[in-house]
Short mmCIF file of N, CA and C in Angstrom, two decimals:
data_model
loop_
_atom_site.label_atom_id
_atom_site.label_comp_id
_atom_site.label_asym_id
_atom_site.label_seq_id
_atom_site.Cartn_x
_atom_site.Cartn_y
_atom_site.Cartn_z
N UNK A 1 168.56 22.76 131.75
CA UNK A 1 169.05 21.85 130.77
C UNK A 1 167.93 21.42 129.83
N UNK A 2 166.74 21.27 130.35
CA UNK A 2 165.63 20.89 129.50
C UNK A 2 165.27 21.98 128.50
N UNK A 3 165.73 23.18 128.72
CA UNK A 3 165.42 24.27 127.82
C UNK A 3 166.09 24.10 126.45
N UNK A 4 167.18 23.37 126.40
CA UNK A 4 167.92 23.22 125.15
C UNK A 4 167.56 21.95 124.38
N UNK A 5 166.71 21.10 124.91
CA UNK A 5 166.40 19.81 124.29
C UNK A 5 165.75 19.96 122.92
N UNK A 6 164.83 20.83 122.74
CA UNK A 6 164.12 20.98 121.46
C UNK A 6 164.48 22.28 120.77
N UNK A 7 165.58 22.89 121.11
CA UNK A 7 165.94 24.19 120.57
C UNK A 7 166.59 24.12 119.20
N UNK A 8 167.18 22.98 118.81
CA UNK A 8 167.89 22.91 117.53
C UNK A 8 166.89 22.66 116.40
N UNK A 9 167.14 23.30 115.27
CA UNK A 9 166.28 23.10 114.10
C UNK A 9 166.58 21.74 113.49
N UNK A 10 165.54 21.09 113.02
CA UNK A 10 165.72 19.79 112.34
C UNK A 10 166.30 20.04 110.95
N UNK A 11 167.24 19.20 110.52
CA UNK A 11 167.80 19.41 109.18
C UNK A 11 166.73 19.20 108.11
N UNK A 12 166.87 19.91 107.02
CA UNK A 12 165.92 19.78 105.91
C UNK A 12 166.18 18.45 105.21
N UNK A 13 165.11 17.71 104.97
CA UNK A 13 165.22 16.41 104.33
C UNK A 13 164.35 16.43 103.10
N UNK A 14 164.98 16.41 101.92
CA UNK A 14 164.25 16.51 100.65
C UNK A 14 164.23 15.12 99.99
N UNK A 15 163.26 14.29 100.33
CA UNK A 15 163.18 12.92 99.81
C UNK A 15 162.97 12.91 98.30
N UNK A 16 162.15 13.81 97.78
CA UNK A 16 161.89 13.84 96.33
C UNK A 16 163.16 14.20 95.55
N UNK A 17 163.91 15.15 96.05
CA UNK A 17 165.14 15.57 95.39
C UNK A 17 166.18 14.45 95.37
N UNK A 18 166.28 13.73 96.49
CA UNK A 18 167.23 12.61 96.56
C UNK A 18 166.84 11.52 95.57
N UNK A 19 165.56 11.21 95.49
CA UNK A 19 165.08 10.17 94.56
C UNK A 19 165.33 10.60 93.12
N UNK A 20 165.07 11.87 92.80
CA UNK A 20 165.31 12.36 91.44
C UNK A 20 166.78 12.26 91.07
N UNK A 21 167.67 12.64 91.99
CA UNK A 21 169.09 12.58 91.71
C UNK A 21 169.54 11.13 91.47
N UNK A 22 169.04 10.22 92.27
CA UNK A 22 169.40 8.80 92.12
C UNK A 22 168.93 8.28 90.76
N UNK A 23 167.70 8.63 90.36
CA UNK A 23 167.20 8.20 89.05
C UNK A 23 168.01 8.82 87.93
N UNK A 24 168.35 10.09 88.09
CA UNK A 24 169.12 10.78 87.06
C UNK A 24 170.50 10.15 86.91
N UNK A 25 171.17 9.82 88.02
CA UNK A 25 172.48 9.17 87.96
C UNK A 25 172.38 7.80 87.29
N UNK A 26 171.35 7.03 87.65
CA UNK A 26 171.16 5.70 87.06
C UNK A 26 170.90 5.81 85.55
N UNK A 27 170.05 6.74 85.15
CA UNK A 27 169.75 6.91 83.73
C UNK A 27 170.98 7.36 82.96
N UNK A 28 171.77 8.25 83.56
CA UNK A 28 172.99 8.71 82.91
C UNK A 28 173.99 7.57 82.77
N UNK A 29 174.12 6.74 83.80
CA UNK A 29 175.04 5.60 83.73
C UNK A 29 174.61 4.60 82.66
N UNK A 30 173.33 4.31 82.59
CA UNK A 30 172.83 3.37 81.58
C UNK A 30 173.03 3.93 80.18
N UNK A 31 172.76 5.22 80.00
CA UNK A 31 172.96 5.83 78.68
C UNK A 31 174.44 5.82 78.29
N UNK A 32 175.31 6.06 79.26
CA UNK A 32 176.75 6.04 78.96
C UNK A 32 177.23 4.66 78.58
N UNK A 33 176.77 3.64 79.30
CA UNK A 33 177.17 2.27 78.97
C UNK A 33 176.62 1.87 77.61
N UNK A 34 175.37 2.23 77.33
CA UNK A 34 174.77 1.90 76.02
C UNK A 34 175.54 2.59 74.90
N UNK A 35 175.90 3.84 75.10
CA UNK A 35 176.67 4.56 74.08
C UNK A 35 178.03 3.91 73.85
N UNK A 36 178.67 3.48 74.94
CA UNK A 36 179.98 2.82 74.80
C UNK A 36 179.84 1.51 74.04
N UNK A 37 178.79 0.74 74.33
CA UNK A 37 178.58 -0.52 73.60
C UNK A 37 178.28 -0.28 72.13
N UNK A 38 177.52 0.74 71.83
CA UNK A 38 177.21 1.06 70.42
C UNK A 38 178.48 1.47 69.69
N UNK A 39 179.29 2.30 70.33
CA UNK A 39 180.55 2.74 69.70
C UNK A 39 181.47 1.54 69.49
N UNK A 40 181.57 0.67 70.50
CA UNK A 40 182.43 -0.51 70.37
C UNK A 40 181.90 -1.45 69.30
N UNK A 41 180.59 -1.64 69.25
CA UNK A 41 179.99 -2.50 68.23
C UNK A 41 180.15 -1.91 66.84
N UNK A 42 179.99 -0.59 66.73
CA UNK A 42 180.17 0.07 65.44
C UNK A 42 181.61 -0.01 64.98
N UNK A 43 182.53 0.08 65.90
CA UNK A 43 183.94 -0.04 65.55
C UNK A 43 184.26 -1.44 65.09
N UNK A 44 183.67 -2.42 65.75
CA UNK A 44 183.88 -3.81 65.35
C UNK A 44 183.30 -4.06 63.96
N UNK A 45 182.09 -3.55 63.72
CA UNK A 45 181.46 -3.72 62.41
C UNK A 45 182.28 -3.00 61.34
N UNK A 46 182.78 -1.83 61.66
CA UNK A 46 183.60 -1.09 60.70
C UNK A 46 184.90 -1.83 60.41
N UNK A 47 185.52 -2.38 61.45
CA UNK A 47 186.76 -3.12 61.24
C UNK A 47 186.51 -4.38 60.41
N UNK A 48 185.39 -5.04 60.63
CA UNK A 48 185.05 -6.22 59.85
C UNK A 48 184.80 -5.86 58.39
N UNK A 49 184.08 -4.77 58.16
CA UNK A 49 183.79 -4.36 56.79
C UNK A 49 185.08 -3.98 56.06
N UNK A 50 185.97 -3.30 56.75
CA UNK A 50 187.22 -2.91 56.13
C UNK A 50 188.09 -4.14 55.86
N UNK A 51 188.12 -5.09 56.79
CA UNK A 51 188.92 -6.29 56.62
C UNK A 51 188.39 -7.14 55.48
N UNK A 52 187.05 -7.33 55.41
CA UNK A 52 186.47 -8.15 54.36
C UNK A 52 186.57 -7.51 52.99
N UNK A 53 186.58 -6.20 52.95
CA UNK A 53 186.63 -5.51 51.67
C UNK A 53 188.04 -5.18 51.21
N UNK A 54 189.03 -5.53 52.00
CA UNK A 54 190.39 -5.16 51.63
C UNK A 54 190.94 -6.09 50.56
N UNK A 55 191.90 -5.60 49.83
CA UNK A 55 192.55 -6.38 48.79
C UNK A 55 193.86 -6.98 49.27
N UNK A 56 194.02 -7.08 50.58
CA UNK A 56 195.25 -7.63 51.12
C UNK A 56 195.36 -9.10 50.74
N UNK A 57 196.55 -9.53 50.32
CA UNK A 57 196.70 -10.94 49.93
C UNK A 57 196.57 -11.85 51.13
N UNK A 58 195.92 -12.98 50.93
CA UNK A 58 195.77 -13.95 52.00
C UNK A 58 197.00 -14.85 52.02
N UNK A 59 197.47 -15.23 53.19
CA UNK A 59 198.64 -16.09 53.24
C UNK A 59 198.31 -17.47 52.67
N UNK A 60 199.24 -18.00 51.91
CA UNK A 60 199.04 -19.32 51.31
C UNK A 60 199.37 -20.39 52.33
N UNK A 61 198.58 -21.46 52.31
CA UNK A 61 198.86 -22.58 53.19
C UNK A 61 199.56 -23.66 52.39
N UNK A 62 200.38 -24.40 53.05
CA UNK A 62 201.16 -25.42 52.36
C UNK A 62 200.27 -26.57 51.90
N UNK A 63 199.16 -26.82 52.59
CA UNK A 63 198.33 -27.97 52.27
C UNK A 63 197.39 -27.71 51.10
N UNK A 64 197.17 -26.46 50.71
CA UNK A 64 196.22 -26.15 49.65
C UNK A 64 196.92 -26.10 48.30
N UNK A 65 196.40 -26.87 47.39
CA UNK A 65 196.91 -26.86 46.02
C UNK A 65 195.74 -26.63 45.09
N UNK A 66 195.98 -26.24 43.84
CA UNK A 66 194.87 -26.06 42.91
C UNK A 66 194.03 -27.33 42.75
N UNK A 67 194.64 -28.49 42.82
CA UNK A 67 193.89 -29.74 42.70
C UNK A 67 192.94 -29.91 43.89
N UNK A 68 193.41 -29.54 45.10
CA UNK A 68 192.56 -29.63 46.28
C UNK A 68 191.39 -28.66 46.17
N UNK A 69 191.64 -27.43 45.68
CA UNK A 69 190.57 -26.46 45.54
C UNK A 69 189.53 -26.95 44.55
N UNK A 70 189.96 -27.63 43.48
CA UNK A 70 189.02 -28.15 42.50
C UNK A 70 188.15 -29.23 43.13
N UNK A 71 188.74 -30.09 43.97
CA UNK A 71 187.93 -31.13 44.60
C UNK A 71 187.01 -30.53 45.66
N UNK A 72 187.41 -29.41 46.29
CA UNK A 72 186.51 -28.75 47.23
C UNK A 72 185.26 -28.25 46.50
N UNK A 73 185.43 -27.65 45.35
CA UNK A 73 184.30 -27.17 44.57
C UNK A 73 183.49 -28.34 44.01
N UNK A 74 184.12 -29.47 43.79
CA UNK A 74 183.42 -30.62 43.21
C UNK A 74 182.45 -31.23 44.21
N UNK A 75 182.57 -30.94 45.49
CA UNK A 75 181.67 -31.49 46.49
C UNK A 75 180.78 -30.41 47.10
N UNK A 76 180.68 -29.25 46.45
CA UNK A 76 179.89 -28.14 46.96
C UNK A 76 178.67 -27.91 46.07
N UNK A 77 177.52 -27.66 46.71
CA UNK A 77 176.27 -27.45 45.99
C UNK A 77 175.79 -26.04 46.28
N UNK A 78 175.35 -25.33 45.24
CA UNK A 78 174.75 -24.01 45.39
C UNK A 78 173.26 -24.14 45.07
N UNK A 79 172.40 -23.79 46.03
CA UNK A 79 170.96 -23.87 45.85
C UNK A 79 170.45 -22.49 45.46
N UNK A 80 169.61 -22.42 44.43
CA UNK A 80 169.04 -21.17 43.96
C UNK A 80 168.24 -20.51 45.08
N UNK A 81 168.48 -19.23 45.30
CA UNK A 81 167.77 -18.48 46.33
C UNK A 81 168.38 -18.60 47.71
N UNK A 82 169.44 -19.35 47.88
CA UNK A 82 170.09 -19.49 49.17
C UNK A 82 171.45 -18.81 49.12
N UNK A 83 171.85 -18.23 50.24
CA UNK A 83 173.16 -17.58 50.26
C UNK A 83 174.23 -18.50 50.83
N UNK A 84 173.86 -19.73 51.16
CA UNK A 84 174.81 -20.68 51.74
C UNK A 84 175.16 -21.77 50.74
N UNK A 85 176.40 -22.24 50.82
CA UNK A 85 176.84 -23.39 50.04
C UNK A 85 176.68 -24.64 50.89
N UNK A 86 176.35 -25.74 50.26
CA UNK A 86 176.26 -27.02 50.95
C UNK A 86 177.52 -27.80 50.59
N UNK A 87 178.39 -28.00 51.56
CA UNK A 87 179.65 -28.70 51.33
C UNK A 87 179.52 -30.12 51.89
N UNK A 88 179.57 -31.11 51.01
CA UNK A 88 179.41 -32.50 51.42
C UNK A 88 180.73 -33.26 51.45
N UNK A 89 181.84 -32.62 51.16
CA UNK A 89 183.13 -33.30 51.09
C UNK A 89 183.49 -33.94 52.42
N UNK A 90 183.82 -35.23 52.37
CA UNK A 90 184.27 -35.95 53.54
C UNK A 90 183.15 -36.55 54.38
N UNK A 91 181.89 -36.29 54.03
CA UNK A 91 180.78 -36.84 54.80
C UNK A 91 180.48 -38.27 54.37
N UNK A 92 179.92 -39.05 55.28
CA UNK A 92 179.51 -40.40 54.93
C UNK A 92 178.25 -40.33 54.06
N UNK A 93 177.91 -41.44 53.42
CA UNK A 93 176.74 -41.48 52.54
C UNK A 93 175.47 -41.17 53.33
N UNK A 94 175.33 -41.73 54.52
CA UNK A 94 174.13 -41.49 55.32
C UNK A 94 173.99 -40.03 55.71
N UNK A 95 175.07 -39.44 56.18
CA UNK A 95 175.01 -38.04 56.62
C UNK A 95 174.81 -37.10 55.43
N UNK A 96 175.45 -37.39 54.31
CA UNK A 96 175.27 -36.57 53.11
C UNK A 96 173.82 -36.64 52.63
N UNK A 97 173.23 -37.83 52.70
CA UNK A 97 171.82 -37.99 52.31
C UNK A 97 170.92 -37.17 53.23
N UNK A 98 171.20 -37.18 54.52
CA UNK A 98 170.42 -36.38 55.46
C UNK A 98 170.54 -34.88 55.15
N UNK A 99 171.74 -34.43 54.83
CA UNK A 99 171.95 -33.03 54.49
C UNK A 99 171.18 -32.65 53.23
N UNK A 100 171.17 -33.53 52.24
CA UNK A 100 170.43 -33.25 51.01
C UNK A 100 168.93 -33.16 51.29
N UNK A 101 168.41 -34.09 52.06
CA UNK A 101 166.98 -34.07 52.38
C UNK A 101 166.61 -32.84 53.20
N UNK A 102 167.48 -32.44 54.11
CA UNK A 102 167.25 -31.24 54.92
C UNK A 102 167.22 -30.00 54.04
N UNK A 103 168.00 -30.00 52.96
CA UNK A 103 168.06 -28.88 52.03
C UNK A 103 167.00 -28.97 50.94
N UNK A 104 166.09 -29.93 51.06
CA UNK A 104 165.00 -30.15 50.11
C UNK A 104 165.53 -30.54 48.73
N UNK A 105 166.60 -31.33 48.72
CA UNK A 105 167.15 -31.90 47.49
C UNK A 105 166.98 -33.41 47.55
N UNK A 106 166.90 -34.04 46.38
CA UNK A 106 166.73 -35.50 46.34
C UNK A 106 168.07 -36.16 46.09
N UNK A 107 168.43 -37.15 46.91
CA UNK A 107 169.67 -37.89 46.65
C UNK A 107 169.48 -38.79 45.44
N UNK A 108 170.46 -38.78 44.54
CA UNK A 108 170.42 -39.62 43.35
C UNK A 108 171.27 -40.86 43.55
N UNK A 109 171.97 -41.23 42.51
CA UNK A 109 172.81 -42.43 42.58
C UNK A 109 174.09 -42.13 43.34
N UNK A 110 174.61 -43.17 43.98
CA UNK A 110 175.88 -43.06 44.69
C UNK A 110 176.85 -44.04 44.05
N UNK A 111 177.89 -43.52 43.43
CA UNK A 111 178.89 -44.38 42.79
C UNK A 111 180.21 -44.26 43.54
N UNK A 112 181.04 -45.28 43.40
CA UNK A 112 182.33 -45.28 44.07
C UNK A 112 183.45 -45.26 43.03
N UNK A 113 184.48 -44.49 43.32
CA UNK A 113 185.67 -44.42 42.46
C UNK A 113 186.89 -44.59 43.35
N UNK A 114 187.95 -45.17 42.81
CA UNK A 114 189.16 -45.31 43.62
C UNK A 114 189.78 -43.94 43.91
N UNK A 115 190.20 -43.77 45.13
CA UNK A 115 190.86 -42.51 45.51
C UNK A 115 192.03 -42.85 46.42
N UNK A 116 193.20 -42.47 46.00
CA UNK A 116 194.41 -42.81 46.75
C UNK A 116 194.54 -41.93 48.00
N UNK A 117 194.51 -40.61 47.83
CA UNK A 117 194.74 -39.72 48.97
C UNK A 117 193.66 -38.65 49.11
N UNK A 118 192.63 -38.69 48.29
CA UNK A 118 191.63 -37.63 48.31
C UNK A 118 190.63 -37.75 49.45
N UNK A 119 190.53 -38.91 50.09
CA UNK A 119 189.57 -39.03 51.18
C UNK A 119 189.58 -40.42 51.77
N UNK A 120 188.81 -40.58 52.84
CA UNK A 120 188.72 -41.89 53.46
C UNK A 120 187.64 -42.71 52.76
N UNK A 121 187.75 -44.02 52.77
CA UNK A 121 186.78 -44.86 52.09
C UNK A 121 185.36 -44.64 52.62
N UNK A 122 184.42 -44.53 51.69
CA UNK A 122 183.02 -44.33 52.04
C UNK A 122 182.62 -42.88 52.19
N UNK A 123 183.55 -41.94 52.02
CA UNK A 123 183.21 -40.53 52.17
C UNK A 123 182.96 -39.89 50.81
N UNK A 124 182.20 -38.82 50.80
CA UNK A 124 181.85 -38.10 49.58
C UNK A 124 183.07 -37.32 49.09
N UNK A 125 183.41 -37.48 47.80
CA UNK A 125 184.50 -36.69 47.23
C UNK A 125 184.00 -35.78 46.12
N UNK A 126 182.80 -36.05 45.58
CA UNK A 126 182.26 -35.19 44.52
C UNK A 126 180.75 -35.34 44.46
N UNK A 127 180.09 -34.31 43.94
CA UNK A 127 178.65 -34.33 43.70
C UNK A 127 178.39 -33.83 42.29
N UNK A 128 177.26 -34.22 41.74
CA UNK A 128 176.89 -33.74 40.40
C UNK A 128 175.41 -33.37 40.43
N UNK A 129 175.04 -32.20 40.04
CA UNK A 129 175.86 -31.07 39.62
C UNK A 129 176.49 -30.37 40.83
N UNK A 130 177.63 -29.75 40.59
CA UNK A 130 178.35 -29.05 41.66
C UNK A 130 178.52 -27.60 41.30
N UNK A 131 178.99 -26.80 42.28
CA UNK A 131 179.18 -25.38 42.04
C UNK A 131 180.25 -25.18 40.97
N UNK A 132 180.16 -24.20 40.18
CA UNK A 132 179.38 -22.98 40.26
C UNK A 132 177.96 -23.11 39.68
N UNK A 133 177.55 -24.27 39.21
CA UNK A 133 176.19 -24.44 38.72
C UNK A 133 175.23 -24.48 39.91
N UNK A 134 174.11 -23.78 39.79
CA UNK A 134 173.14 -23.76 40.88
C UNK A 134 172.04 -24.77 40.60
N UNK A 135 171.46 -25.30 41.67
CA UNK A 135 170.35 -26.25 41.58
C UNK A 135 169.15 -25.66 42.30
N UNK A 136 167.97 -26.12 41.93
CA UNK A 136 166.74 -25.69 42.58
C UNK A 136 166.30 -26.73 43.59
N UNK A 137 165.45 -26.34 44.51
CA UNK A 137 164.92 -27.28 45.48
C UNK A 137 164.14 -28.35 44.75
N UNK A 138 164.35 -29.59 45.16
CA UNK A 138 163.68 -30.72 44.52
C UNK A 138 164.53 -31.40 43.45
N UNK A 139 165.67 -30.81 43.07
CA UNK A 139 166.55 -31.42 42.07
C UNK A 139 167.27 -32.63 42.66
N UNK A 140 167.70 -33.51 41.77
CA UNK A 140 168.40 -34.73 42.17
C UNK A 140 169.91 -34.48 42.15
N UNK A 141 170.58 -34.92 43.21
CA UNK A 141 172.03 -34.75 43.33
C UNK A 141 172.66 -36.15 43.38
N UNK A 142 173.59 -36.42 42.47
CA UNK A 142 174.32 -37.69 42.45
C UNK A 142 175.61 -37.54 43.25
N UNK A 143 175.95 -38.56 44.02
CA UNK A 143 177.12 -38.53 44.88
C UNK A 143 178.19 -39.47 44.38
N UNK A 144 179.46 -39.07 44.49
CA UNK A 144 180.59 -39.93 44.19
C UNK A 144 181.35 -40.16 45.49
N UNK A 145 181.52 -41.43 45.83
CA UNK A 145 182.17 -41.81 47.08
C UNK A 145 183.56 -42.37 46.83
N UNK A 146 184.39 -42.27 47.83
CA UNK A 146 185.74 -42.82 47.77
C UNK A 146 185.67 -44.32 48.04
N UNK A 147 186.27 -45.13 47.16
CA UNK A 147 186.31 -46.57 47.35
C UNK A 147 187.59 -46.95 48.09
N UNK A 148 187.66 -48.20 48.55
CA UNK A 148 188.84 -48.68 49.27
C UNK A 148 190.08 -48.58 48.44
#
């Protein structure tokens, strides 16, 4: 019986081959996931570009009127060299002043006018100068507030 104890051949064990296969599988999985994310991201970017560039009519809202759009523009500031608009409509005097200082603009005079339904008392309803005119950093912006 002892004659058969060491008679069987040991199985071949290729540690380097196993490690290479595991690395190859991991690299392939990572590359596949990265490719899927790139394709999904590219599709999203393409869909956004197509949506933003389309001439499809936007649905009208019942609350928006030409008078409201004019007052929206009356409280918007365009700064030269910036791609963002500064919208101060509805802000309090203190917060609007902070926004102007943060944008490197100087707050000017603050006057009050009666407003029936355009805003709450003490909130900004217009600025001067307003968009579409652009202002430079350091310019003075006058605020018009809603009175009681």
